Amino acid sequence: MALRKIMTTEEPCLYKISRPVTKFDRRLHKLLDDMADTLDDANGAGLAAPQVGILRRVFIVDLDETGPIEFINPEILETSGEQDDMEGCLSVPGKWGMVKRPNYVRARAQDRYGEWFEIEGEELTARCILHEYDHLDGHLYTEKVYRWISEEELQAMYEKEDEEA
Ligand code: CO
């Protein structure tokens, strides 16, 4: 298990455009394995390579309903509908904001061996794929927030979670 440092908003790498992956080699596999460990450790839903300082078009999404999925050189093929929900990012710790996104996405990507696959998702899966994809073009969800969640609202949510636990 190897954890990588998650970059936060003051790091320039988060605002740069990542380059395509050309070699599906052991180095890529090590990056993917480390990213999975890092995401797991941080208890997040998705992580993009630029968030660990690697400017390559790679991200992983790990939602309960899907299990971990690796996206290399992803392309968004289609989006539709709209959803409106709270969003956060491991690179923007402690903050949450309301973001509107398409409710459906169809994408294609290569796996760690270079094989293309197609995937579609709705709701949280779509949100997560689109959020991670934005990282590859140097965009953070903070650009899309139309309302930030206040400290009081967060506190109330944490208390509700504690009650339910
Ligand atoms: Co993020």
mmCIF file of N, CA and C in Angstrom, residues 20-70:
data_model
loop_
_atom_site.group_PDB
_atom_site.id
_atom_site.type_symbol
_atom_site.label_atom_id
_atom_site.label_comp_id
_atom_site.label_asym_id
_atom_site.label_seq_id
_atom_site.Cartn_x
_atom_site.Cartn_y
_atom_site.Cartn_z
ATOM 1 N N PRO A 20 -2.587 12.891 -22.542
ATOM 2 C CA PRO A 20 -3.034 11.498 -22.676
ATOM 3 C C PRO A 20 -1.966 10.504 -22.219
ATOM 4 N N VAL A 21 -2.427 9.351 -21.781
ATOM 5 C CA VAL A 21 -1.532 8.247 -21.441
ATOM 6 C C VAL A 21 -1.188 7.521 -22.737
ATOM 7 N N THR A 22 0.086 7.252 -22.940
ATOM 8 C CA THR A 22 0.498 6.532 -24.150
ATOM 9 C C THR A 22 1.086 5.163 -23.817
ATOM 10 N N LYS A 23 1.600 5.027 -22.607
ATOM 11 C CA LYS A 23 2.206 3.744 -22.217
ATOM 12 C C LYS A 23 1.395 3.096 -21.112
ATOM 13 N N PHE A 24 0.888 1.907 -21.398
ATOM 14 C CA PHE A 24 0.094 1.168 -20.407
ATOM 15 C C PHE A 24 1.016 0.170 -19.708
ATOM 16 N N ASP A 25 1.947 0.742 -18.975
ATOM 17 C CA ASP A 25 3.026 -0.068 -18.412
ATOM 18 C C ASP A 25 2.916 -0.168 -16.888
ATOM 19 N N ARG A 26 3.955 -0.735 -16.286
ATOM 20 C CA ARG A 26 3.956 -0.945 -14.838
ATOM 21 C C ARG A 26 3.872 0.355 -14.065
ATOM 22 N N ARG A 27 4.442 1.408 -14.663
ATOM 23 C CA ARG A 27 4.404 2.706 -14.003
ATOM 24 C C ARG A 27 2.960 3.211 -13.878
ATOM 25 N N LEU A 28 2.179 2.996 -14.945
ATOM 26 C CA LEU A 28 0.761 3.384 -14.914
ATOM 27 C C LEU A 28 0.017 2.543 -13.865
ATOM 28 N N HIS A 29 0.304 1.252 -13.859
ATOM 29 C CA HIS A 29 -0.385 0.362 -12.918
ATOM 30 C C HIS A 29 -0.074 0.741 -11.473
ATOM 31 N N LYS A 30 1.172 1.135 -11.235
ATOM 32 C CA LYS A 30 1.576 1.573 -9.890
ATOM 33 C C LYS A 30 0.822 2.843 -9.520
ATOM 34 N N LEU A 31 0.706 3.770 -10.477
ATOM 35 C CA LEU A 31 -0.041 5.006 -10.228
ATOM 36 C C LEU A 31 -1.487 4.678 -9.858
ATOM 37 N N LEU A 32 -2.117 3.796 -10.645
ATOM 38 C CA LEU A 32 -3.517 3.423 -10.403
ATOM 39 C C LEU A 32 -3.688 2.743 -9.041
ATOM 40 N N ASP A 33 -2.766 1.852 -8.715
ATOM 41 C CA ASP A 33 -2.841 1.155 -7.421
ATOM 42 C C ASP A 33 -2.680 2.145 -6.264
ATOM 43 N N ASP A 34 -1.737 3.056 -6.413
ATOM 44 C CA ASP A 34 -1.510 4.074 -5.373
ATOM 45 C C ASP A 34 -2.718 4.995 -5.245
ATOM 46 N N MET A 35 -3.308 5.346 -6.397
ATOM 47 C CA MET A 35 -4.487 6.220 -6.366
ATOM 48 C C MET A 35 -5.648 5.530 -5.645
ATOM 49 N N ALA A 36 -5.820 4.223 -5.891
ATOM 50 C CA ALA A 36 -6.890 3.470 -5.224
ATOM 51 C C ALA A 36 -6.664 3.459 -3.713
ATOM 52 N N ASP A 37 -5.418 3.234 -3.291
ATOM 53 C CA ASP A 37 -5.085 3.253 -1.858
ATOM 54 C C ASP A 37 -5.344 4.634 -1.259
ATOM 55 N N THR A 38 -4.930 5.658 -2.001
ATOM 56 C CA THR A 38 -5.071 7.039 -1.521
ATOM 57 C C THR A 38 -6.547 7.413 -1.391
ATOM 58 N N LEU A 39 -7.341 7.011 -2.390
ATOM 59 C CA LEU A 39 -8.778 7.304 -2.371
ATOM 60 C C LEU A 39 -9.463 6.580 -1.209
ATOM 61 N N ASP A 40 -9.088 5.330 -1.025
ATOM 62 C CA ASP A 40 -9.649 4.517 0.041
ATOM 63 C C ASP A 40 -9.331 5.143 1.401
ATOM 64 N N ASP A 41 -8.068 5.528 1.558
ATOM 65 C CA ASP A 41 -7.602 6.121 2.817
ATOM 66 C C ASP A 41 -8.324 7.433 3.111
ATOM 67 N N ALA A 42 -8.603 8.195 2.046
ATOM 68 C CA ALA A 42 -9.244 9.509 2.221
ATOM 69 C C ALA A 42 -10.758 9.392 2.266
ATOM 70 N N ASN A 43 -11.270 8.172 2.031
ATOM 71 C CA ASN A 43 -12.708 7.942 2.087
ATOM 72 C C ASN A 43 -13.476 8.750 1.042
ATOM 73 N N GLY A 44 -12.886 8.863 -0.150
ATOM 74 C CA GLY A 44 -13.511 9.658 -1.205
ATOM 75 C C GLY A 44 -14.232 8.796 -2.219
ATOM 76 N N ALA A 45 -14.900 9.469 -3.173
ATOM 77 C CA ALA A 45 -15.648 8.768 -4.214
ATOM 78 C C ALA A 45 -14.884 8.736 -5.534
ATOM 79 N N GLY A 46 -13.957 9.662 -5.708
ATOM 80 C CA GLY A 46 -13.201 9.701 -6.953
ATOM 81 C C GLY A 46 -11.904 10.462 -6.768
ATOM 82 N N LEU A 47 -10.939 10.134 -7.636
ATOM 83 C CA LEU A 47 -9.633 10.802 -7.556
ATOM 84 C C LEU A 47 -9.035 10.846 -8.958
ATOM 85 N N ALA A 48 -8.519 12.009 -9.324
ATOM 86 C CA ALA A 48 -7.900 12.182 -10.645
ATOM 87 C C ALA A 48 -6.391 12.349 -10.481
ATOM 88 N N ALA A 49 -5.636 11.881 -11.490
ATOM 89 C CA ALA A 49 -4.174 11.894 -11.394
ATOM 90 C C ALA A 49 -3.595 13.283 -11.075
ATOM 91 N N PRO A 50 -4.123 14.371 -11.680
ATOM 92 C CA PRO A 50 -3.553 15.681 -11.320
ATOM 93 C C PRO A 50 -3.694 16.014 -9.838
ATOM 94 N N GLN A 51 -4.635 15.369 -9.157
ATOM 95 C CA GLN A 51 -4.789 15.605 -7.713
ATOM 96 C C GLN A 51 -3.638 15.020 -6.913
ATOM 97 N N VAL A 52 -2.904 14.086 -7.527
ATOM 98 C CA VAL A 52 -1.697 13.583 -6.859
ATOM 99 C C VAL A 52 -0.451 14.064 -7.604
ATOM 100 N N GLY A 53 -0.627 15.129 -8.394
ATOM 101 C CA GLY A 53 0.511 15.791 -9.025
ATOM 102 C C GLY A 53 0.973 15.175 -10.334
ATOM 103 N N ILE A 54 0.180 14.256 -10.897
ATOM 104 C CA ILE A 54 0.557 13.614 -12.156
ATOM 105 C C ILE A 54 -0.373 14.128 -13.256
ATOM 106 N N LEU A 55 0.191 14.858 -14.219
ATOM 107 C CA LEU A 55 -0.648 15.488 -15.243
ATOM 108 C C LEU A 55 -0.902 14.543 -16.419
ATOM 109 N N ARG A 56 -1.597 13.454 -16.108
ATOM 110 C CA ARG A 56 -1.997 12.465 -17.118
ATOM 111 C C ARG A 56 -3.502 12.257 -17.040
ATOM 112 N N ARG A 57 -4.094 11.871 -18.192
ATOM 113 C CA ARG A 57 -5.560 11.736 -18.253
ATOM 114 C C ARG A 57 -5.999 10.395 -17.657
ATOM 115 N N VAL A 58 -6.040 10.389 -16.345
ATOM 116 C CA VAL A 58 -6.359 9.184 -15.565
ATOM 117 C C VAL A 58 -7.231 9.596 -14.381
ATOM 118 N N PHE A 59 -8.330 8.877 -14.160
ATOM 119 C CA PHE A 59 -9.026 9.039 -12.881
ATOM 120 C C PHE A 59 -9.662 7.729 -12.467
ATOM 121 N N ILE A 60 -9.992 7.638 -11.186
ATOM 122 C CA ILE A 60 -10.711 6.465 -10.687
ATOM 123 C C ILE A 60 -11.973 6.931 -9.965
ATOM 124 N N VAL A 61 -12.998 6.112 -10.070
ATOM 125 C CA VAL A 61 -14.270 6.388 -9.414
ATOM 126 C C VAL A 61 -14.585 5.153 -8.585
ATOM 127 N N ASP A 62 -14.911 5.370 -7.318
ATOM 128 C CA ASP A 62 -15.211 4.231 -6.448
ATOM 129 C C ASP A 62 -16.486 4.516 -5.659
ATOM 130 N N LEU A 63 -17.598 4.048 -6.209
ATOM 131 C CA LEU A 63 -18.894 4.213 -5.555
ATOM 132 C C LEU A 63 -19.378 2.833 -5.140
ATOM 133 N N ASP A 64 -20.170 2.787 -4.096
ATOM 134 C CA ASP A 64 -20.630 1.493 -3.598
ATOM 135 C C ASP A 64 -21.291 0.657 -4.681
ATOM 136 N N GLU A 65 -22.110 1.346 -5.514
ATOM 137 C CA GLU A 65 -22.873 0.587 -6.506
ATOM 138 C C GLU A 65 -22.029 0.114 -7.692
ATOM 139 N N THR A 66 -20.873 0.720 -7.894
ATOM 140 C CA THR A 66 -20.066 0.346 -9.064
ATOM 141 C C THR A 66 -18.797 -0.427 -8.701
ATOM 142 N N GLY A 67 -18.236 -0.180 -7.534
ATOM 143 C CA GLY A 67 -16.898 -0.689 -7.233
ATOM 144 C C GLY A 67 -15.905 0.186 -7.960
ATOM 145 N N PRO A 68 -14.608 0.018 -7.688
ATOM 146 C CA PRO A 68 -13.628 0.918 -8.302
ATOM 147 C C PRO A 68 -13.530 0.723 -9.818
ATOM 148 N N ILE A 69 -13.580 1.837 -10.548
ATOM 149 C CA ILE A 69 -13.439 1.786 -12.004
ATOM 150 C C ILE A 69 -12.308 2.738 -12.396
ATOM 151 N N GLU A 70 -11.425 2.252 -13.252
ATOM 152 C CA GLU A 70 -10.296 3.054 -13.710
ATOM 153 C C GLU A 70 -10.590 3.609 -15.103
#
